[in-house]
XYZ file of C-alpha atoms in Angstrom:
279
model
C 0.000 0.000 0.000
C 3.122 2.297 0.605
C 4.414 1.751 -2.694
C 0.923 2.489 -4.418
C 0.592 5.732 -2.891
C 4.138 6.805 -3.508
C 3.538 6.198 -6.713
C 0.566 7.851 -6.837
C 1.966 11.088 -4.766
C 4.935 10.975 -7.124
C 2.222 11.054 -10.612
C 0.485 13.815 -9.050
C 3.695 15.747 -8.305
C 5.104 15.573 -11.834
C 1.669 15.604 -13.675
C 2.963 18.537 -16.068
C 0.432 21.267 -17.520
C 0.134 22.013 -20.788
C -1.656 24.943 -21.828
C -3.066 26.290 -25.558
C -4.078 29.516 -26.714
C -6.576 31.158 -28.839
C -7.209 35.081 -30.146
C -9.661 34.964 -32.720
C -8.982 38.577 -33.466
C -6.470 38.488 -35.754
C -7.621 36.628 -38.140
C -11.236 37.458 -38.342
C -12.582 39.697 -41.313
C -15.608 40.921 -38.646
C -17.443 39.778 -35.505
C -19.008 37.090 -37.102
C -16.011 35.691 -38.865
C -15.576 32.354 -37.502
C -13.830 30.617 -40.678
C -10.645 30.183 -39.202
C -11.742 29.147 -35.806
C -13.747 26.412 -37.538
C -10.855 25.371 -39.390
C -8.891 24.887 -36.668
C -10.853 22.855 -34.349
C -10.103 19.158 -35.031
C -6.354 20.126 -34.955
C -6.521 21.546 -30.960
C -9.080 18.425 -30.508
C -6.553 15.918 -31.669
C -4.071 18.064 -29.628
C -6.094 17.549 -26.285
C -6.613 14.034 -26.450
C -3.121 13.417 -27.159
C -1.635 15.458 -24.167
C -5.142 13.934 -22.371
C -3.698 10.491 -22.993
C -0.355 11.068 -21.818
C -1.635 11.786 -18.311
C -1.431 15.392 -18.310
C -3.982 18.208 -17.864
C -4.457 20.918 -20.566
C -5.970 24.394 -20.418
C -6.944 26.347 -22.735
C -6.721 30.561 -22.429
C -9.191 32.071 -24.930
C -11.676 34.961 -25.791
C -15.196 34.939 -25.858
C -15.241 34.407 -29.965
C -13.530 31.079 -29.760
C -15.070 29.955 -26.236
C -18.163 29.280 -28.122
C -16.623 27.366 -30.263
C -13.911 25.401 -28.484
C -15.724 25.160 -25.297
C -16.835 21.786 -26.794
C -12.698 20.241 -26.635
C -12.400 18.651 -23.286
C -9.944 20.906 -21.182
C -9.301 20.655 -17.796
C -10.183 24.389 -17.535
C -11.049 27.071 -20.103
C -9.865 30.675 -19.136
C -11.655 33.456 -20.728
C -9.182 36.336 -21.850
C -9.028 40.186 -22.293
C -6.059 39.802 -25.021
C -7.311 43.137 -26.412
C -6.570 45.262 -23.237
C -2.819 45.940 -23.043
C -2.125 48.139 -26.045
C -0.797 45.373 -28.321
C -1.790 45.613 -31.899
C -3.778 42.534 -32.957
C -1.795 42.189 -35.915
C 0.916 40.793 -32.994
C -1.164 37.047 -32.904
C 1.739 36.113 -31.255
C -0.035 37.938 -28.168
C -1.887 35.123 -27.348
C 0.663 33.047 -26.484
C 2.664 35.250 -24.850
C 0.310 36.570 -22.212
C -1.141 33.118 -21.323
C 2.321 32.053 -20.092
C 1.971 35.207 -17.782
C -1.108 34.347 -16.300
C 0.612 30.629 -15.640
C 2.405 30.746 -11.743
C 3.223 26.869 -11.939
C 5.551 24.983 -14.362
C 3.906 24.170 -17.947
C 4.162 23.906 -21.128
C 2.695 26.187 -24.153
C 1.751 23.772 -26.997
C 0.352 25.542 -30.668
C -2.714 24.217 -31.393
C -1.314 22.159 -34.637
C 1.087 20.423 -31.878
C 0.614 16.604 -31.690
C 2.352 14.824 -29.365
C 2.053 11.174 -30.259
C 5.045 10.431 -27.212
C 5.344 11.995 -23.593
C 8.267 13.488 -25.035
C 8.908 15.874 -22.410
C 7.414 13.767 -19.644
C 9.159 15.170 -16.479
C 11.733 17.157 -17.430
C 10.712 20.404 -16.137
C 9.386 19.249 -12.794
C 12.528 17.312 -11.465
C 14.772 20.205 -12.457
C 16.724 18.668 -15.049
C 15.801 21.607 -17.649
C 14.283 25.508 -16.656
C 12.834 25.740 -19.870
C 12.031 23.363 -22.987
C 11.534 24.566 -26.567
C 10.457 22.621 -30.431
C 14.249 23.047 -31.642
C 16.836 25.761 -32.643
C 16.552 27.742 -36.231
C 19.064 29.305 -37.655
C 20.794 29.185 -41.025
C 22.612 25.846 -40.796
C 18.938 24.287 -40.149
C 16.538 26.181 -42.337
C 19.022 27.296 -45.145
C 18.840 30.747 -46.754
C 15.068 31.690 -45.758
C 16.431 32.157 -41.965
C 19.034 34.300 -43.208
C 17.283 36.717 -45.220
C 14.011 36.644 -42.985
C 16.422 37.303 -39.502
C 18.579 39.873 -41.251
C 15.675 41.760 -43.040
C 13.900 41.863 -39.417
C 16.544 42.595 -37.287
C 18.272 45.373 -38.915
C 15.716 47.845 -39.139
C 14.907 47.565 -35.063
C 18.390 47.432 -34.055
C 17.464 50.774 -32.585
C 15.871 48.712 -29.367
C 19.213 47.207 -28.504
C 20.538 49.715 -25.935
C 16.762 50.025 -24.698
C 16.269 46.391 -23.849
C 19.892 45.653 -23.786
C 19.309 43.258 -26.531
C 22.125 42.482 -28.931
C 20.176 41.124 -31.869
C 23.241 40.566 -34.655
C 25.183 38.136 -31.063
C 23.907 34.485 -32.102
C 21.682 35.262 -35.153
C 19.295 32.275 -34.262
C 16.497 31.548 -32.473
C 14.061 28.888 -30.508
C 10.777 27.702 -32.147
C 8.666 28.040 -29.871
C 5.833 25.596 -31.126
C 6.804 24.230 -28.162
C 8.189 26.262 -25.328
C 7.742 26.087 -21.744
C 9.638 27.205 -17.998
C 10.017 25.530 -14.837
C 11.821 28.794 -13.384
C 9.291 31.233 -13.352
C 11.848 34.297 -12.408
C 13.076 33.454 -16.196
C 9.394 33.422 -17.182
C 8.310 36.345 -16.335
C 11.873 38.074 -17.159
C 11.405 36.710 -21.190
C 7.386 37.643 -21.202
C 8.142 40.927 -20.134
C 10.667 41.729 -22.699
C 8.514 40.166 -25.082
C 5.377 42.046 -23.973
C 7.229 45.432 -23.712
C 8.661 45.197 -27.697
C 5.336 44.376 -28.586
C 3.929 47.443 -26.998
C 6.697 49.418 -28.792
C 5.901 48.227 -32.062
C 2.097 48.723 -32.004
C 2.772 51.851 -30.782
C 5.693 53.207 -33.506
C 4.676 54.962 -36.447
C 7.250 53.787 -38.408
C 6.690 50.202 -38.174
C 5.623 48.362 -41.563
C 3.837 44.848 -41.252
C 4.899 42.864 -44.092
C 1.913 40.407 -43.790
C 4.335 37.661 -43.447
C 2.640 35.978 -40.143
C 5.153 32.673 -40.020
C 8.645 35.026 -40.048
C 9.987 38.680 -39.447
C 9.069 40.377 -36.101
C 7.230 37.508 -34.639
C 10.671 35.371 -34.893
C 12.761 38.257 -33.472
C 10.826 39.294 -30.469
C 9.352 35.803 -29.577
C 12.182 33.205 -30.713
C 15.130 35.295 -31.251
C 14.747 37.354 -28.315
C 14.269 33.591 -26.500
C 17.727 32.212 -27.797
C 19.327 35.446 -26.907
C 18.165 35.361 -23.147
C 19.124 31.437 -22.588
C 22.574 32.191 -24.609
C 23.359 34.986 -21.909
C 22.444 33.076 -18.835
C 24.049 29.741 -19.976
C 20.895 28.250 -20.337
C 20.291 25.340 -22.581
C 16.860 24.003 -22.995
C 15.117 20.548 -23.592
C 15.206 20.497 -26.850
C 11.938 18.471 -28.593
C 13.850 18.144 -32.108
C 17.480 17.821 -31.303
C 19.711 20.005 -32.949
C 22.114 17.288 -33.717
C 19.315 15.009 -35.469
C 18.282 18.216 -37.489
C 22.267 18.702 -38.915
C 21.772 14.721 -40.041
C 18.950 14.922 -42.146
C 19.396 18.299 -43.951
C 16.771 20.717 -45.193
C 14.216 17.860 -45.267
C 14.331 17.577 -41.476
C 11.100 18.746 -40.949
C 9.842 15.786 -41.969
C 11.755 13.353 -41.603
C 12.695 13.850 -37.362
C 9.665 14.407 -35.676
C 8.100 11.204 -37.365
C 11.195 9.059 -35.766
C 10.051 11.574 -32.371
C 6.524 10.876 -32.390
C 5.967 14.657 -32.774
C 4.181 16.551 -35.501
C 3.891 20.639 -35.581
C 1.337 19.624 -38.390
C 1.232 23.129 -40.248
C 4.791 24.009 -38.788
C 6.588 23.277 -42.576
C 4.526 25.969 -44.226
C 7.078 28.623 -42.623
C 9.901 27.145 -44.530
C 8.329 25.968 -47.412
C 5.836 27.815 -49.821
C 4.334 24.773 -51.029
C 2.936 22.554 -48.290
């Protein structure tokens, strides 16, 4: 009996969270725009029930648009959201993800809703303190080629003017994090990369001279969410569970997208579409 409830005290104590996020905002036309929500659906369903299956709980952080709509997925708890109220342009979807991890005061993990975990990759990693943090795998040009270079270069050049405000250095490492997957068991990091993250975002909605280039996949989303991630773990020595390792990525090439998470049991189903133009 004293092994049975260890073992159930010890399931309960490294039960990780997993959390989603949805802003219908950006990508509805009008109020009663609900195309894209709809379209969506059956990918953060099959999502769920995969983290569901793995033993863990998963929340969901949404506004009103998509609670009608997504209320129906089995979370452990839906969490209506004001992600309208900070000053942060909705053209920023990113948003969404960002200030859910705020509102998060326990160790979890931020999943995108075309995440399927088909292993309990991560299982638990954060809890025990092997990792602070866990992300989907490194970018940079050796892994995505000459897109990454052109895209991070384009982006970063023109805002270089935030450096000595943020004490960013955005030419250092010229990478970044994917952060498909991307997660913290220390929240004193947390909150320390969310605000960053929240306070560039605020910048940009509010400068005149920003131009969105309607590019939603690359450009200012990868520098302040990813970039500004790799820069922040580089500087504290920080290196982060890894879903796709970066040495199995070097191995298979530019076709790694494909080819790795399958052998993984992972899938970041509409993930390739940032690389490639035709999928």
């Amino acid at each position: 009996m004293e092994w049975v409830n260890l073992f159930l005290w010890t399931n309960f104590l490294y039960n990780m969270k997993y959390i989603h996020s949805m802003w219908s905002a950006p990508a509805m036309k009008n109020e009663f725009d609900i195309d894209f929500l709809l379209r969506n659906f059956y990918l953060y369903l099959l999502s769920v029930l995969l983290i569901k299956k793995h033993g863990h709980k998963i929340e969901l952080f949404c506004d009103k648009q998509a609670y009608e709509i997504y209320s129906m997925i089995p979370y452990d708890n839906i969490h209506i959201t004001d992600f309208g109220s900070d000053g942060i342009s909705k053209i920023f979807w990113i948003w969404a993800k960002i200030k859910a991890q705020m509102l998060m005061d326990e160790p979890y993990v931020h999943i995108d809703g075309d995440v399927l975990m088909f292993r309990d990759i991560i299982g638990n990693k954060l809890e025990t303190g092997q990792y602070s943090a866990v992300v989907q795998s490194t970018e940079n040009p050796k892994t995505i080629g000459d897109w990454y270079d052109r895209t991070y270069t384009r982006t970063a050049n023109p805002y270089l003017k935030w450096n000595d405000k943020y004490n960013i250095d955005w030419n250092k490492y010229g990478a970044a994090y994917n952060c498909g997957v991307v997660g913290f068991s220390d929240m004193k990091l947390k909150h320390q990369y969310l605000d960053t993250v929240k306070n560039l975002l605020v910048d940009l909605s509010n400068d005149p001279t920003f131009q969105y280039d309607g590019n939603k996949y690359g450009g200012i989303f990868m520098l302040t969410e990813q970039a500004y991630l790799y820069y922040l773990l580089k500087e504290k020595n920080i290196e982060p569970f890894e879903i796709i390792p970066l040495e199995e990525i070097v191995k298979c090439d530019y076709d790694w997208y494909f080819k790795v998470p399958k052998n993984l049991g992972y899938c970041h189903m509409l993930g390739p579409s940032k690389y490639k133009s035709n999928v």
